[in-house]
Amino acid sequence: MRTKNKALSVLVLLAIAAGAGCKKTVATTDQTITATVPVRATQVKPGYVEDLFNVTGRTRAIHNEKIYAPIAGRIIEMTVVEGTAVAKGDVIARVETKESIAAVEGARVLAAQASGESEKATAERMLKDAEQSVTGVAVRASIGGRIDTKSANLGEYLAEGQEMVSIIDPSSTAFIANVPLGDLGKIRIGMTARVVLPGLSDQILAARVFAIKSRVVAESQSAEVILTFDHLTPQIVNSLRADVNGTASFVLSSHSSALVVPKSALLRNDETNTYTIMTFGPDSISHPIDVERGPSHDSSIEISGPNVEDGMNVITEGGYAMPDSTRITLLH
């Protein structure tokens, strides 16, 4: 009997201990923990954006001429290098004729072979006369402009008709944009564009569509669009070169009163290819809003949608993958 009472007492103690443990667990689960997420934010604001279409291309001088050797001979004078400015009629080189070359070479051979004093004196006089008579045929610039390429050098022997230099008129330099055929419908005569060239990296050159060529470049399935430059300063005109690669940005449309946000505020869903922003009100509770993405300008991008309003709060940092109804706190 005493043994049974002892066993009963142990069971009662175990039951009391278990009950106490259950009560502690319930108390813990009843506690409410409120967490906040630190974010940075700004407001939706009106701004200016442009819808740009970017392509590559290169410069080309519309007015250019190649200068060829008028006779076969040797270049005895070359007054220009690439980039040299020339006026029409300037002497850019002189070419010694074959006959003059033969006369000088013959006189040198005689001078070398002369033995007596009288014979040597005669040969040297003939050599001097031959060298002094060498004036060469002057090669002149056919147009005013700038030396673009130089393919012949001082002392070089040329064949008649061989190319020596090419001259371009820098003021006639245009930009030839390579536009994919599928996008050619976006381009029209007179459309404005901006051109950036590596040698003028700090300059954005204003340009305009002058012509759209019908010939298709088979390799790239593109067409050439000719852009002419507007309002270039003399300094920039003198800096332009032919066959320089660059980029052109066509202005398809401009929006002067668009609603814009920083690009960091726009969140993209890769699965659905849709966009949202995270906004919040006075209660500091965030929620997403579906938006349509528009063109961008610098660090801003246009957004639109039925729930987008001027002045509404938008999270710029900390909103990625944030659940709906998250409480936020602003970082300053």
Coordinates of C-alpha atoms in Angstrom, one line a residue:
M1 CA 0.0 0.0 0.0
R2 CA 2.8 2.3 0.9
T3 CA 4.5 1.5 -2.4
K4 CA 1.3 2.4 -4.4
N5 CA 1.0 5.8 -2.6
K6 CA 4.6 6.6 -3.4
A7 CA 4.1 5.8 -7.1
L8 CA 1.0 8.0 -7.2
S9 CA 2.8 10.9 -5.7
V10 CA 5.5 10.7 -8.4
L11 CA 2.9 10.7 -11.1
V12 CA 1.2 13.8 -9.6
L13 CA 4.6 15.7 -9.5
L14 CA 5.3 14.8 -13.1
A15 CA 1.8 16.0 -14.2
I16 CA 2.4 19.4 -12.4
A17 CA 5.8 19.8 -14.0
A18 CA 4.4 19.1 -17.5
G19 CA 1.6 21.5 -17.0
A20 CA 4.0 24.2 -16.0
G21 CA 6.0 23.6 -19.1
C22 CA 3.0 23.9 -21.5
K23 CA 2.0 27.1 -19.9
K24 CA 5.4 28.7 -20.6
T25 CA 5.3 27.7 -24.2
V26 CA 1.9 29.3 -24.8
A27 CA 3.0 32.5 -23.1
T28 CA 6.0 32.6 -25.5
T29 CA 3.9 32.1 -28.7
D30 CA 1.4 34.8 -27.6
Q31 CA 4.1 37.5 -27.7
T32 CA 4.0 39.9 -30.7
I33 CA 7.3 41.0 -32.2
T34 CA 7.2 44.1 -34.5
A35 CA 10.1 44.4 -37.0
T36 CA 10.9 47.4 -39.2
V37 CA 13.0 47.5 -42.4
P38 CA 15.3 50.5 -42.9
V39 CA 15.0 52.0 -46.4
R40 CA 15.8 55.1 -48.4
A41 CA 13.0 56.9 -50.2
T42 CA 12.1 59.9 -52.4
Q43 CA 8.9 61.1 -54.1
V44 CA 7.5 60.7 -57.6
K45 CA 8.2 64.0 -59.4
P46 CA 7.5 65.6 -62.8
G47 CA 10.5 65.5 -65.1
Y48 CA 11.8 65.6 -68.7
V49 CA 12.6 62.3 -70.5
E50 CA 13.3 61.3 -74.1
D51 CA 12.7 58.1 -75.9
L52 CA 16.0 57.4 -77.6
F53 CA 17.0 54.9 -80.2
N54 CA 20.8 54.1 -80.3
V55 CA 22.8 52.8 -83.2
T56 CA 26.5 52.7 -84.2
G57 CA 28.1 54.1 -87.3
R58 CA 31.1 56.1 -88.6
T59 CA 32.0 59.4 -90.0
R60 CA 32.4 60.0 -93.7
A61 CA 33.5 63.1 -95.7
I62 CA 30.9 63.8 -98.4
H63 CA 33.4 66.1 -100.2
N64 CA 36.8 64.4 -100.5
E65 CA 39.4 63.9 -103.2
K66 CA 42.4 61.7 -103.7
I67 CA 45.6 63.1 -105.1
Y68 CA 47.6 60.9 -107.5
A69 CA 51.2 61.1 -108.8
P70 CA 51.1 63.0 -112.1
I71 CA 54.2 61.2 -113.4
A72 CA 56.4 58.2 -112.5
G73 CA 59.3 59.3 -110.3
R74 CA 60.6 59.9 -106.9
I75 CA 59.2 62.2 -104.2
I76 CA 61.8 64.8 -103.5
E77 CA 59.6 67.0 -101.3
M78 CA 56.6 66.3 -99.1
T79 CA 55.1 69.3 -97.2
V80 CA 52.1 67.7 -95.5
V81 CA 51.2 65.0 -92.9
E82 CA 47.8 63.7 -91.9
G83 CA 45.8 66.5 -90.4
T84 CA 47.6 69.3 -92.2
A85 CA 45.2 72.1 -93.4
V86 CA 45.6 73.0 -97.0
A87 CA 44.1 75.5 -99.4
K88 CA 43.2 74.8 -103.0
G89 CA 46.4 75.1 -105.1
D90 CA 48.9 74.6 -102.3
V91 CA 52.0 72.5 -103.2
I92 CA 51.8 69.4 -101.2
A93 CA 54.7 67.5 -102.8
R94 CA 57.2 67.4 -105.7
V95 CA 58.0 64.4 -107.8
E96 CA 61.3 64.1 -109.7
T97 CA 61.0 62.7 -113.2
K98 CA 62.6 59.6 -114.5
E99 CA 64.7 61.7 -116.9
S100 CA 66.0 63.8 -114.1
I101 CA 66.8 60.8 -112.0
A102 CA 68.6 59.2 -114.9
A103 CA 70.6 62.4 -115.5
V104 CA 71.8 62.7 -111.9
E105 CA 72.6 59.0 -111.6
G106 CA 74.6 59.1 -114.9
A107 CA 76.5 62.2 -113.7
R108 CA 77.4 60.4 -110.5
V109 CA 78.6 57.4 -112.3
L110 CA 80.9 59.5 -114.5
A111 CA 82.2 61.4 -111.5
A112 CA 83.0 58.1 -109.8
Q113 CA 84.8 56.8 -112.9
A114 CA 86.8 60.0 -113.8
S115 CA 90.5 59.6 -113.4
G116 CA 92.3 62.7 -114.5
E117 CA 91.9 66.1 -112.8
S118 CA 90.3 67.6 -115.9
E119 CA 88.0 64.7 -116.3
K120 CA 87.0 64.8 -112.7
A121 CA 86.3 68.5 -112.8
T122 CA 84.1 68.1 -115.9
A123 CA 82.2 65.2 -114.3
E124 CA 81.6 67.1 -111.0
R125 CA 80.4 70.1 -113.0
M126 CA 78.0 67.9 -114.9
L127 CA 76.7 66.3 -111.6
K128 CA 76.2 69.8 -110.1
D129 CA 74.3 71.0 -113.1
A130 CA 72.2 67.8 -113.1
E131 CA 71.3 68.2 -109.4
Q132 CA 70.5 71.9 -109.7
S133 CA 68.2 71.3 -112.7
V134 CA 66.1 68.9 -110.6
T135 CA 63.0 70.8 -109.6
G136 CA 60.4 68.1 -109.9
V137 CA 56.8 68.3 -110.9
A138 CA 54.7 70.1 -108.3
V139 CA 51.7 68.2 -106.9
R140 CA 49.0 70.6 -105.7
A141 CA 45.8 70.3 -103.6
S142 CA 42.7 70.1 -105.7
I143 CA 40.4 71.3 -102.9
G144 CA 40.8 73.2 -99.7
G145 CA 40.5 71.1 -96.5
R146 CA 42.6 68.8 -94.4
I147 CA 44.9 65.9 -95.3
D148 CA 43.0 62.8 -94.2
T149 CA 45.3 60.0 -95.3
K150 CA 48.9 60.0 -96.6
S151 CA 50.0 56.9 -98.5
A152 CA 53.3 58.1 -100.0
N153 CA 56.5 59.3 -98.3
L154 CA 59.6 61.4 -99.0
G155 CA 62.1 59.6 -101.1
E156 CA 59.6 57.0 -102.3
Y157 CA 59.4 55.9 -106.0
L158 CA 55.9 56.2 -107.4
A159 CA 54.2 54.9 -110.5
E160 CA 52.3 57.3 -112.6
G161 CA 48.7 57.5 -111.2
Q162 CA 49.7 56.1 -107.8
E163 CA 47.7 57.5 -104.9
M164 CA 49.6 60.0 -102.7
V165 CA 47.2 61.6 -100.3
S166 CA 43.5 62.1 -99.8
I167 CA 42.0 65.5 -98.8
I168 CA 38.6 66.0 -97.1
D169 CA 36.5 69.1 -96.5
P170 CA 35.8 68.8 -92.7
S171 CA 32.7 70.9 -93.0
S172 CA 31.2 68.2 -95.3
T173 CA 31.8 65.4 -92.7
A174 CA 28.6 63.4 -92.0
F175 CA 27.8 60.5 -89.8
I176 CA 26.6 57.3 -91.5
A177 CA 24.4 55.4 -89.0
N178 CA 23.8 51.7 -89.5
V179 CA 20.1 51.1 -88.7
P180 CA 18.7 47.5 -88.5
L181 CA 16.1 46.9 -91.1
G182 CA 13.5 46.1 -88.5
D183 CA 13.9 49.5 -86.9
L184 CA 14.2 51.6 -90.1
G185 CA 10.5 52.5 -89.8
K186 CA 11.4 54.6 -86.7
I187 CA 13.6 57.0 -88.7
R188 CA 12.3 59.8 -90.9
I189 CA 14.0 62.7 -92.8
G190 CA 14.6 65.7 -90.6
M191 CA 14.6 63.7 -87.3
T192 CA 17.1 65.1 -84.7
A193 CA 19.8 63.0 -83.3
R194 CA 22.9 63.2 -81.1
V195 CA 26.3 61.8 -82.1
V196 CA 29.2 60.9 -79.8
L197 CA 32.7 60.3 -81.3
P198 CA 35.6 58.8 -79.3
G199 CA 38.0 61.7 -80.2
L200 CA 35.4 64.2 -78.9
S201 CA 34.2 62.2 -75.9
D202 CA 33.2 65.3 -74.0
Q203 CA 31.1 66.7 -76.9
I204 CA 27.6 65.7 -77.9
L205 CA 27.2 66.7 -81.5
A206 CA 23.7 67.8 -82.7
A207 CA 22.8 66.2 -86.0
R208 CA 19.8 65.7 -88.3
V209 CA 18.7 62.9 -90.7
F210 CA 19.6 64.1 -94.2
A211 CA 18.9 60.9 -96.2
I212 CA 18.0 57.3 -95.9
K213 CA 19.8 55.1 -98.4
S214 CA 17.8 52.3 -99.9
R215 CA 20.8 49.9 -100.3
V216 CA 20.8 47.1 -97.8
V217 CA 24.1 46.0 -96.1
A218 CA 23.7 42.2 -96.4
E219 CA 26.2 41.3 -93.7
S220 CA 24.4 43.3 -91.0
Q221 CA 20.9 43.4 -92.5
S222 CA 20.9 47.2 -92.0
A223 CA 20.5 50.3 -94.0
E224 CA 22.7 53.5 -94.0
V225 CA 21.1 56.7 -92.6
I226 CA 23.1 59.9 -93.4
L227 CA 23.2 62.4 -90.6
T228 CA 24.5 65.9 -91.1
F229 CA 25.8 68.0 -88.2
D230 CA 24.2 71.2 -87.0
H231 CA 25.9 74.3 -85.6
L232 CA 29.5 73.0 -85.3
T233 CA 32.2 75.4 -84.0
P234 CA 35.3 75.9 -86.1
Q235 CA 37.3 74.0 -83.5
I236 CA 35.1 70.9 -83.8
V237 CA 35.0 71.1 -87.6
N238 CA 38.8 71.1 -87.6
S239 CA 38.8 68.1 -85.3
L240 CA 36.6 65.9 -87.4
R241 CA 38.1 63.0 -89.3
A242 CA 36.7 60.4 -91.7
D243 CA 36.1 56.8 -90.8
V244 CA 35.8 57.3 -87.1
N245 CA 33.4 54.9 -85.3
G246 CA 30.8 56.4 -83.0
T247 CA 27.2 56.2 -81.8
A248 CA 24.1 58.1 -82.7
S249 CA 21.0 58.5 -80.6
F250 CA 17.8 59.3 -82.4
V251 CA 15.1 61.3 -80.4
L252 CA 11.9 59.3 -81.1
S253 CA 9.8 61.4 -78.7
S254 CA 10.2 63.7 -75.7
H255 CA 8.0 64.1 -72.6
S256 CA 8.4 67.4 -70.8
S257 CA 6.0 66.6 -67.9
A258 CA 6.5 62.9 -67.3
L259 CA 6.3 61.4 -63.8
V260 CA 9.8 60.1 -63.0
V261 CA 11.6 58.2 -60.3
P262 CA 15.2 57.2 -59.8
K263 CA 16.1 54.0 -61.8
S264 CA 16.8 52.2 -58.5
A265 CA 13.2 52.5 -57.5
L266 CA 11.9 50.5 -60.4
L267 CA 11.6 46.7 -59.6
R268 CA 11.4 44.2 -62.4
N269 CA 9.8 40.7 -62.2
D270 CA 11.9 38.5 -64.5
E271 CA 9.2 35.8 -64.6
T272 CA 6.3 38.0 -65.7
N273 CA 8.4 40.9 -67.3
T274 CA 6.4 43.4 -65.3
Y275 CA 7.5 46.3 -63.1
T276 CA 6.5 47.6 -59.7
I277 CA 7.5 50.3 -57.2
M278 CA 7.2 50.1 -53.4
T279 CA 5.4 53.0 -51.9
F280 CA 4.1 53.8 -48.3
G281 CA 1.9 56.3 -46.5
P282 CA 1.9 58.1 -43.1
D283 CA 1.6 54.7 -41.3
S284 CA 5.0 53.6 -42.7
I285 CA 3.5 50.4 -44.1
S286 CA 4.9 49.6 -47.6
H287 CA 2.9 48.1 -50.5
P288 CA 3.7 47.5 -54.2
I289 CA 2.1 49.3 -57.1
D290 CA 2.2 47.9 -60.7
V291 CA 3.6 50.5 -63.1
E292 CA 4.5 50.7 -66.8
R293 CA 8.1 51.6 -67.7
G294 CA 8.7 54.5 -70.0
P295 CA 11.9 56.0 -71.5
S296 CA 14.8 57.0 -69.2
H297 CA 17.0 60.1 -69.1
D298 CA 20.3 60.0 -67.1
S299 CA 19.5 58.5 -63.7
S300 CA 15.7 58.9 -64.0
I301 CA 13.0 56.8 -65.6
E302 CA 9.4 57.6 -66.5
I303 CA 6.6 55.5 -64.9
S304 CA 2.9 55.5 -65.5
G305 CA -0.2 53.6 -64.2
P306 CA -3.6 54.3 -62.7
N307 CA -2.3 54.5 -59.1
V308 CA 0.8 56.6 -59.8
E309 CA 0.5 60.2 -58.5
D310 CA 2.8 63.2 -58.4
G311 CA 4.4 63.5 -54.9
M312 CA 3.7 59.9 -53.7
N313 CA 6.5 58.2 -51.7
V314 CA 8.6 55.6 -53.4
I315 CA 11.4 53.4 -51.9
T316 CA 14.7 53.7 -53.7
E317 CA 16.9 51.4 -51.5
G318 CA 15.8 48.4 -49.5
G319 CA 12.6 47.6 -51.4
Y320 CA 13.8 44.7 -53.4
A321 CA 12.0 41.4 -52.5
M322 CA 10.2 43.3 -49.7
P323 CA 6.8 41.6 -48.7
D324 CA 3.6 43.6 -48.9
S325 CA 2.6 45.5 -45.7
T326 CA 6.2 45.6 -44.3
R327 CA 6.7 48.3 -41.7
I328 CA 9.6 50.6 -42.8
T329 CA 11.8 53.2 -41.2
L330 CA 13.5 55.9 -43.2
L331 CA 17.3 56.3 -43.3
H332 CA 18.6 59.8 -43.7

